[in-house]
């Protein structure tokens, strides 16, 4: 992957800065309210960086202390363990919030909420961003797995480049071509310690804002009709297998619609969704996920891959 990284120069008064930076870290903050599933234990330390430099200082501090680091966007695609997260969690929703228009592109901070980006671009008359209205995550969370709502409506269709900050405090800019983008796939998944800080999108054709806003309303209505009415979900739990029927169909055929473990329930509306009926725990969801994978394997000989991230499990080591 790319090339010519810029190493961030931190300020020379770093040790005293670091103490200041770590001071406001909230300790043992319950993370469930920061996720759409409303599940998960506490973060040992939680910090929100307000700039790329601040994020770099936080990463440097964590490295100095030997803490593991986790990234949390809008928490709409992850399951946080009941035991919570050790070390330092960087909360990106509400931080890194900029939109800078260039001649043919727009640079967007990784913390920007996708529906807000969709609405802003529609208001300004730029086409191509409308599909983002239905994805309740941040730009950073979305780019890692090439979020989308179907063929021709994925992040990869409008992406020009991504800038990441590595644990070595290098800023690297990777072009869309270097990212190996596919269905819920990018090379960024192999680098879970890279923090996405900024994303550059191509500007597409212009159209009357009223037309684009009508489009947004249409997409919202279509999604409301398709998705379970219950609110506490993380969207699709599994990726659709590359060949053959979608994950929801396979799970339905395996008899899992409505199946419940504790307060975790496979949606009766759409079998690729697991609902938190109120007090579901991470272990209940994980057990349901494992049971589904086993049943689908036995019945259909298909290994369902998770789309949703388990933290810290998926990032150990
Ligand atoms: C109701 C509902 C509908 C959904 N519909 C769709 C859909 O149609 N299509 C779709 O693709 N997805 C969908 N999703 C899933 C989810 O919204 C997307 O995957 C979204 O892009 C996740 O962004 P996030 O900020 O919430 O990430 P989080 O859930 O906070 O994090 C997900 C992963 O990304 C990492 N991460 C977050 N921010 C960064 C960053 N800046 N740099 C590096 N890593 C980062 C986290 O560490 C974690 O591993 C849906 C979810 C819900 C709840």
CSV table of C-alpha atoms and ligand atoms in Angstrom, one decimal:
chain,number,residue,atom,x,y,z
A,1,UNK,CA,0.0,0.0,0.0
A,2,UNK,CA,0.9,3.6,-0.4
A,3,UNK,CA,3.7,5.6,0.0
A,4,UNK,CA,5.2,8.9,1.0
A,5,UNK,CA,3.8,9.1,4.5
A,6,UNK,CA,4.1,12.3,6.4
A,7,UNK,CA,5.3,11.8,10.0
A,8,UNK,CA,3.4,14.1,12.4
A,9,UNK,CA,5.8,16.3,14.4
A,10,UNK,CA,4.4,16.6,17.9
A,11,UNK,CA,5.0,19.6,20.0
A,12,UNK,CA,8.3,19.7,21.9
A,13,UNK,CA,6.5,20.2,25.2
A,14,UNK,CA,4.9,16.8,24.6
A,15,UNK,CA,5.3,15.2,28.1
A,16,UNK,CA,3.5,18.0,29.8
A,17,UNK,CA,1.0,18.2,26.9
A,18,UNK,CA,0.3,14.5,27.3
A,19,UNK,CA,-0.5,14.8,30.9
A,20,UNK,CA,-2.9,17.6,30.0
A,21,UNK,CA,-4.4,15.5,27.2
A,22,UNK,CA,-4.9,12.5,29.4
A,23,UNK,CA,-6.3,14.4,32.3
A,24,UNK,CA,-9.8,14.9,30.9
A,25,UNK,CA,-10.1,11.2,29.9
A,26,UNK,CA,-13.3,9.9,31.3
A,27,UNK,CA,-12.7,6.7,33.3
A,28,UNK,CA,-15.0,3.7,33.3
A,29,UNK,CA,-17.7,5.2,31.1
A,30,UNK,CA,-20.4,2.8,30.0
A,31,UNK,CA,-20.2,2.4,26.2
A,32,UNK,CA,-23.7,0.9,25.7
A,33,UNK,CA,-25.3,4.3,25.1
A,34,UNK,CA,-22.7,5.1,22.4
A,35,UNK,CA,-23.9,2.1,20.3
A,36,UNK,CA,-27.1,1.5,18.3
A,37,UNK,CA,-27.5,-1.9,20.0
A,38,UNK,CA,-27.2,-0.3,23.4
A,39,UNK,CA,-25.0,-3.2,24.5
A,40,UNK,CA,-21.5,-3.2,26.1
A,41,UNK,CA,-19.5,-2.6,29.2
A,42,UNK,CA,-17.3,0.4,30.1
A,43,UNK,CA,-14.3,2.0,28.4
A,44,UNK,CA,-11.3,2.1,30.8
A,45,UNK,CA,-10.6,5.6,29.3
A,46,UNK,CA,-12.6,7.5,26.8
A,47,UNK,CA,-11.3,10.6,24.9
A,48,UNK,CA,-12.5,12.7,22.0
A,49,UNK,CA,-9.8,14.2,19.8
A,50,UNK,CA,-10.7,17.6,18.4
A,51,UNK,CA,-8.1,17.6,15.6
A,52,UNK,CA,-5.7,15.2,13.9
A,53,UNK,CA,-2.9,16.6,16.0
A,54,UNK,CA,-4.8,15.8,19.2
A,55,UNK,CA,-5.6,12.3,17.9
A,56,UNK,CA,-1.8,11.9,17.3
A,57,UNK,CA,-1.0,13.0,20.8
A,58,UNK,CA,-3.5,10.6,22.2
A,59,UNK,CA,-2.1,7.7,20.2
A,60,UNK,CA,1.4,8.7,21.4
A,61,UNK,CA,0.3,8.8,25.0
A,62,UNK,CA,-1.4,5.4,24.7
A,63,UNK,CA,1.7,3.9,23.1
A,64,UNK,CA,3.9,5.4,25.9
A,65,UNK,CA,1.7,3.8,28.5
A,66,UNK,CA,1.4,0.5,26.6
A,67,UNK,CA,-2.4,0.8,26.4
A,68,UNK,CA,-4.4,-0.8,23.6
A,69,UNK,CA,-6.4,1.7,21.6
A,70,UNK,CA,-9.9,1.3,20.1
A,71,UNK,CA,-11.9,3.5,17.8
A,72,UNK,CA,-15.6,4.2,18.2
A,73,UNK,CA,-17.6,6.1,15.6
A,74,UNK,CA,-21.4,6.1,15.9
A,75,UNK,CA,-21.3,2.5,17.2
A,76,UNK,CA,-23.7,1.4,14.5
A,77,UNK,CA,-21.7,-1.6,13.4
A,78,UNK,CA,-20.2,-3.0,16.5
A,79,UNK,CA,-20.7,-5.2,19.5
A,80,UNK,CA,-18.8,-4.1,22.6
A,81,UNK,CA,-18.0,-6.9,25.1
A,82,UNK,CA,-19.9,-7.0,28.4
A,83,UNK,CA,-16.5,-6.6,30.1
A,84,UNK,CA,-15.9,-3.3,28.2
A,85,UNK,CA,-12.7,-2.1,26.6
A,86,UNK,CA,-9.3,-1.9,28.2
A,87,UNK,CA,-6.8,0.9,27.5
A,88,UNK,CA,-8.0,4.0,25.6
A,89,UNK,CA,-11.1,4.4,23.4
A,90,UNK,CA,-11.1,7.3,21.0
A,91,UNK,CA,-14.6,8.5,20.4
A,92,UNK,CA,-14.8,10.0,16.8
A,93,UNK,CA,-18.5,10.8,16.5
A,94,UNK,CA,-18.7,14.5,17.2
A,95,UNK,CA,-15.0,15.1,16.4
A,96,UNK,CA,-13.1,15.6,13.1
A,97,UNK,CA,-16.1,17.4,11.7
A,98,UNK,CA,-15.2,19.3,8.6
A,99,UNK,CA,-16.3,19.7,5.0
A,100,UNK,CA,-13.8,21.5,2.7
A,101,UNK,CA,-14.8,21.9,-0.9
A,102,UNK,CA,-12.1,21.8,-3.6
A,103,UNK,CA,-12.5,22.1,-7.3
A,104,UNK,CA,-13.6,18.6,-8.1
A,105,UNK,CA,-13.6,17.0,-4.7
A,106,UNK,CA,-14.8,17.5,-1.1
A,107,UNK,CA,-12.6,16.7,1.9
A,108,UNK,CA,-14.7,15.3,4.8
A,109,UNK,CA,-13.5,14.8,8.4
A,110,UNK,CA,-13.9,11.2,9.5
A,111,UNK,CA,-16.3,12.0,12.3
A,112,UNK,CA,-19.0,13.5,10.0
A,113,UNK,CA,-22.3,11.7,10.3
A,114,UNK,CA,-23.3,10.2,7.0
A,115,UNK,CA,-27.0,11.3,6.9
A,116,UNK,CA,-25.7,14.8,7.7
A,117,UNK,CA,-23.3,14.6,4.8
A,118,UNK,CA,-26.1,13.4,2.5
A,119,UNK,CA,-28.4,16.2,3.5
A,120,UNK,CA,-25.6,18.9,3.2
A,121,UNK,CA,-24.6,17.7,-0.3
A,122,UNK,CA,-28.3,17.6,-1.4
A,123,UNK,CA,-28.8,21.1,-0.1
A,124,UNK,CA,-25.8,22.3,-2.1
A,125,UNK,CA,-27.0,20.5,-5.2
A,126,UNK,CA,-24.4,17.8,-5.5
A,127,UNK,CA,-25.6,14.4,-6.7
A,128,UNK,CA,-24.2,11.0,-5.7
A,129,UNK,CA,-24.3,11.2,-1.9
A,130,UNK,CA,-28.0,10.6,-1.4
A,131,UNK,CA,-27.6,6.9,-0.5
A,132,UNK,CA,-25.7,7.9,2.6
A,133,UNK,CA,-28.9,9.2,4.2
A,134,UNK,CA,-29.8,5.7,5.3
A,135,UNK,CA,-26.5,4.6,6.9
A,136,UNK,CA,-26.4,5.8,10.5
A,137,UNK,CA,-22.6,5.8,10.9
A,138,UNK,CA,-19.6,8.1,10.5
A,139,UNK,CA,-17.6,8.6,7.4
A,140,UNK,CA,-14.6,6.9,9.0
A,141,UNK,CA,-16.6,3.8,10.0
A,142,UNK,CA,-18.2,3.6,6.6
A,143,UNK,CA,-15.0,3.8,4.5
A,144,UNK,CA,-13.3,0.9,6.3
A,145,UNK,CA,-15.8,-1.6,5.0
A,146,UNK,CA,-17.1,0.3,1.9
A,147,UNK,CA,-20.6,0.8,3.3
A,148,UNK,CA,-23.4,1.0,0.9
A,149,UNK,CA,-27.0,0.1,0.1
A,150,UNK,CA,-26.6,-2.0,-3.0
A,151,UNK,CA,-24.7,-2.1,-6.3
A,152,UNK,CA,-23.9,1.4,-7.7
A,153,UNK,CA,-24.5,2.9,-4.3
A,154,UNK,CA,-21.4,2.2,-2.2
A,155,UNK,CA,-18.7,4.5,-0.8
A,156,UNK,CA,-16.4,3.2,-3.5
A,157,UNK,CA,-18.5,4.9,-6.2
A,158,UNK,CA,-17.7,8.3,-4.9
A,159,UNK,CA,-14.4,7.8,-3.1
A,160,UNK,CA,-11.2,9.5,-4.2
A,161,UNK,CA,-8.8,8.9,-1.3
A,162,UNK,CA,-8.5,8.2,2.4
A,163,UNK,CA,-6.1,9.7,4.9
A,164,UNK,CA,-5.1,7.5,7.9
A,165,UNK,CA,-3.0,8.1,11.0
A,166,UNK,CA,-1.0,5.1,11.9
A,167,UNK,CA,0.2,4.1,15.4
A,168,UNK,CA,3.7,5.3,14.3
A,169,UNK,CA,2.0,8.7,13.8
A,170,UNK,CA,2.4,8.6,10.1
A,171,UNK,CA,-0.2,10.3,8.0
A,172,UNK,CA,-0.8,8.2,4.8
A,173,UNK,CA,-3.1,9.1,2.0
A,174,UNK,CA,-4.3,6.1,0.0
A,175,UNK,CA,-6.2,6.4,-3.3
A,176,UNK,CA,-9.4,4.4,-3.8
A,177,UNK,CA,-7.5,2.2,-6.2
A,178,UNK,CA,-5.0,1.2,-3.5
A,179,UNK,CA,-7.8,0.3,-1.0
A,180,UNK,CA,-9.0,-3.0,-2.6
A,181,UNK,CA,-12.6,-1.9,-2.3
A,182,UNK,CA,-15.3,-4.5,-2.8
A,183,UNK,CA,-18.6,-5.6,-1.2
A,184,UNK,CA,-18.1,-4.7,2.5
A,185,UNK,CA,-14.4,-5.0,1.9
A,186,UNK,CA,-11.3,-2.8,2.0
A,187,UNK,CA,-7.6,-3.3,2.9
A,188,UNK,CA,-8.3,-1.0,5.9
A,189,UNK,CA,-9.9,-4.0,7.6
A,190,UNK,CA,-6.4,-5.5,7.7
A,191,UNK,CA,-5.1,-2.5,9.6
A,192,UNK,CA,-7.4,-2.0,12.5
A,193,UNK,CA,-4.9,0.3,14.3
A,194,UNK,CA,-5.1,2.8,11.5
A,195,UNK,CA,-7.3,5.7,12.4
A,196,UNK,CA,-9.2,7.2,9.4
A,197,UNK,CA,-9.0,10.9,9.8
A,198,UNK,CA,-10.1,12.4,6.5
A,199,UNK,CA,-11.8,11.2,3.3
A,200,UNK,CA,-11.9,12.8,-0.1
A,201,UNK,CA,-14.9,12.3,-2.3
A,202,UNK,CA,-15.3,13.1,-6.0
A,203,UNK,CA,-17.9,15.8,-6.7
A,204,UNK,CA,-20.5,14.4,-9.2
A,205,UNK,CA,-23.0,16.2,-11.4
A,206,UNK,CA,-25.2,19.0,-10.0
A,207,UNK,CA,-29.0,18.9,-9.8
A,208,UNK,CA,-31.7,21.1,-8.2
A,209,UNK,CA,-31.6,20.6,-4.4
A,210,UNK,CA,-35.3,20.1,-4.3
A,211,UNK,CA,-35.0,17.0,-6.6
A,212,UNK,CA,-32.2,15.6,-4.4
A,213,UNK,CA,-34.1,16.2,-1.2
A,214,UNK,CA,-37.1,14.4,-2.7
A,215,UNK,CA,-34.6,11.5,-3.4
A,216,UNK,CA,-33.5,11.5,0.2
A,217,UNK,CA,-37.1,11.2,1.4
A,218,UNK,CA,-37.7,8.4,-1.1
A,219,UNK,CA,-34.6,6.5,0.2
A,220,UNK,CA,-35.7,6.9,3.8
A,221,UNK,CA,-39.2,5.6,3.1
A,222,UNK,CA,-37.8,2.6,1.2
A,223,UNK,CA,-35.6,1.7,4.1
A,224,UNK,CA,-38.3,2.2,6.7
A,225,UNK,CA,-40.4,-0.3,4.8
A,226,UNK,CA,-37.5,-2.8,4.5
A,227,UNK,CA,-36.0,-2.6,8.0
A,228,UNK,CA,-37.3,-4.0,11.3
A,229,UNK,CA,-39.4,-1.4,13.2
A,230,UNK,CA,-37.4,-2.1,16.3
A,231,UNK,CA,-34.7,0.5,16.9
A,232,UNK,CA,-32.0,-1.3,18.8
A,233,UNK,CA,-30.1,-3.1,16.0
A,234,UNK,CA,-26.7,-2.8,14.3
A,235,UNK,CA,-28.1,-3.2,10.8
A,236,UNK,CA,-27.1,-6.4,9.0
A,237,UNK,CA,-25.2,-8.8,11.3
A,238,UNK,CA,-23.7,-10.9,8.4
A,239,UNK,CA,-22.3,-10.1,5.0
A,240,UNK,CA,-24.2,-11.6,2.1
A,241,UNK,CA,-22.3,-14.5,0.7
A,242,UNK,CA,-20.6,-13.7,-2.7
A,243,UNK,CA,-22.6,-16.4,-4.5
A,244,UNK,CA,-26.1,-17.5,-3.8
A,245,UNK,CA,-29.0,-16.3,-1.7
A,246,UNK,CA,-28.6,-13.4,0.8
A,247,UNK,CA,-27.7,-14.0,4.5
A,248,UNK,CA,-31.3,-13.2,5.7
A,249,UNK,CA,-32.8,-15.9,3.4
A,250,UNK,CA,-30.3,-18.5,4.6
A,251,UNK,CA,-30.9,-17.7,8.3
A,252,UNK,CA,-34.7,-17.7,7.8
A,253,UNK,CA,-34.5,-21.2,6.1
A,254,UNK,CA,-32.5,-22.4,9.0
A,255,UNK,CA,-35.5,-21.6,11.2
A,256,UNK,CA,-34.0,-18.7,13.2
A,257,UNK,CA,-36.5,-15.9,12.6
A,258,UNK,CA,-37.7,-14.9,16.1
A,259,UNK,CA,-35.2,-17.1,17.9
A,260,UNK,CA,-34.3,-15.6,21.2
A,261,UNK,CA,-31.4,-15.9,23.7
A,262,UNK,CA,-32.1,-13.7,26.7
A,263,UNK,CA,-33.1,-10.4,25.3
A,264,UNK,CA,-31.3,-10.9,22.0
A,265,UNK,CA,-33.7,-11.9,19.2
A,266,UNK,CA,-33.4,-12.6,15.5
A,267,UNK,CA,-35.8,-10.1,13.9
A,268,UNK,CA,-39.1,-11.6,12.8
A,269,UNK,CA,-39.1,-9.0,10.1
A,270,UNK,CA,-35.6,-9.5,8.6
A,271,UNK,CA,-33.5,-12.5,9.7
A,272,UNK,CA,-30.2,-10.7,9.2
A,273,UNK,CA,-31.0,-8.4,12.0
A,274,UNK,CA,-30.6,-9.1,15.7
A,275,UNK,CA,-32.7,-7.0,18.0
A,276,UNK,CA,-31.9,-6.0,21.5
A,277,UNK,CA,-35.3,-6.3,23.2
A,278,UNK,CA,-34.2,-4.3,26.2
A,279,UNK,CA,-31.5,-5.9,28.3
A,280,UNK,CA,-29.6,-8.0,25.8
A,281,UNK,CA,-25.9,-8.7,26.7
A,282,UNK,CA,-23.0,-9.1,24.4
A,283,UNK,CA,-22.6,-12.8,25.3
A,284,UNK,CA,-26.3,-13.4,24.4
A,285,UNK,CA,-25.7,-11.8,20.9
A,286,UNK,CA,-22.5,-13.7,20.4
A,287,UNK,CA,-24.1,-17.0,21.3
A,288,UNK,CA,-26.9,-16.3,18.9
A,289,UNK,CA,-24.4,-15.3,16.2
A,290,UNK,CA,-22.5,-18.6,16.7
A,291,UNK,CA,-25.7,-20.7,16.7
A,292,UNK,CA,-26.8,-19.1,13.4
A,293,UNK,CA,-23.4,-19.7,11.8
A,294,UNK,CA,-23.4,-23.3,12.9
A,295,UNK,CA,-27.0,-23.9,11.7
A,296,UNK,CA,-26.4,-22.2,8.3
A,297,UNK,CA,-23.2,-24.2,7.8
A,298,UNK,CA,-25.0,-27.5,8.6
A,299,UNK,CA,-28.0,-26.7,6.4
A,300,UNK,CA,-26.5,-24.8,3.5
A,301,UNK,CA,-22.8,-25.5,3.7
A,302,UNK,CA,-22.2,-21.7,3.7
A,303,UNK,CA,-20.0,-20.0,6.2
A,304,UNK,CA,-21.6,-16.7,7.1
A,305,UNK,CA,-19.1,-14.0,7.7
A,306,UNK,CA,-19.9,-11.3,10.2
A,307,UNK,CA,-20.2,-7.7,9.0
A,308,UNK,CA,-20.5,-6.4,12.6
A,309,UNK,CA,-17.3,-6.0,14.6
A,310,UNK,CA,-16.8,-7.5,18.0
A,311,UNK,CA,-14.7,-5.3,20.3
A,312,UNK,CA,-12.2,-6.1,21.7
A,313,UNK,CA,-12.3,-9.7,20.3
A,314,UNK,CA,-11.6,-8.8,16.7
A,315,UNK,CA,-8.7,-6.5,17.5
A,316,UNK,CA,-6.8,-8.7,20.0
A,317,UNK,CA,-3.1,-9.2,19.4
B,1,LIG,C1,-30.3,0.7,11.4
B,1,LIG,C2,-29.0,0.5,10.7
B,1,LIG,C3,-29.0,0.4,9.3
B,1,LIG,C4,-27.7,0.2,8.7
B,1,LIG,N1,-27.7,0.1,7.3
B,1,LIG,C5,-26.5,0.0,6.7
B,1,LIG,C6,-26.5,-0.1,5.3
B,1,LIG,O1,-27.5,0.0,4.6
B,1,LIG,N2,-25.3,-0.3,4.7
B,1,LIG,C7,-24.1,-0.4,5.4
B,1,LIG,O2,-23.1,-0.5,4.8
B,1,LIG,N3,-24.1,-0.4,6.7
B,1,LIG,C8,-25.3,-0.2,7.4
B,1,LIG,N4,-25.3,-0.1,8.8
B,1,LIG,C9,-24.1,-0.4,9.5
B,1,LIG,C10,-23.3,0.9,9.9
B,1,LIG,O3,-24.1,2.0,10.0
B,1,LIG,C11,-22.2,1.2,9.0
B,1,LIG,O4,-21.3,0.1,8.9
B,1,LIG,C12,-21.4,2.4,9.4
B,1,LIG,O5,-20.5,2.8,8.4
B,1,LIG,C13,-20.6,2.2,10.7
B,1,LIG,O6,-20.1,3.5,11.1
B,1,LIG,P1,-19.9,3.8,12.6
B,1,LIG,O7,-19.3,5.2,12.7
B,1,LIG,O8,-21.1,3.6,13.4
B,1,LIG,O9,-18.8,2.8,13.0
B,1,LIG,P2,-18.7,2.0,14.4
B,1,LIG,O10,-19.8,1.1,14.6
B,1,LIG,O11,-18.5,3.0,15.5
B,1,LIG,O12,-17.3,1.2,14.2
B,1,LIG,C14,-17.3,0.1,13.3
B,1,LIG,C15,-15.8,-0.3,13.1
B,1,LIG,O13,-15.1,0.8,12.5
B,1,LIG,C16,-14.1,1.3,13.3
B,1,LIG,N5,-14.0,2.7,13.2
B,1,LIG,C17,-14.9,3.6,13.4
B,1,LIG,N6,-14.4,4.9,13.1
B,1,LIG,C18,-13.2,4.7,12.6
B,1,LIG,C19,-12.2,5.6,12.1
B,1,LIG,N7,-12.4,6.9,12.1
B,1,LIG,N8,-11.0,5.0,11.7
B,1,LIG,C20,-10.8,3.7,11.8
B,1,LIG,N9,-11.7,2.8,12.3
B,1,LIG,C21,-12.9,3.3,12.7
B,1,LIG,C22,-14.4,0.8,14.7
B,1,LIG,O14,-13.3,0.6,15.5
B,1,LIG,C23,-15.1,-0.5,14.4
B,1,LIG,O15,-14.2,-1.5,14.2
B,1,LIG,C24,-26.5,0.1,9.5
B,1,LIG,C25,-26.6,0.1,10.9
B,1,LIG,C26,-27.8,0.3,11.5
B,1,LIG,C27,-27.9,0.4,13.0
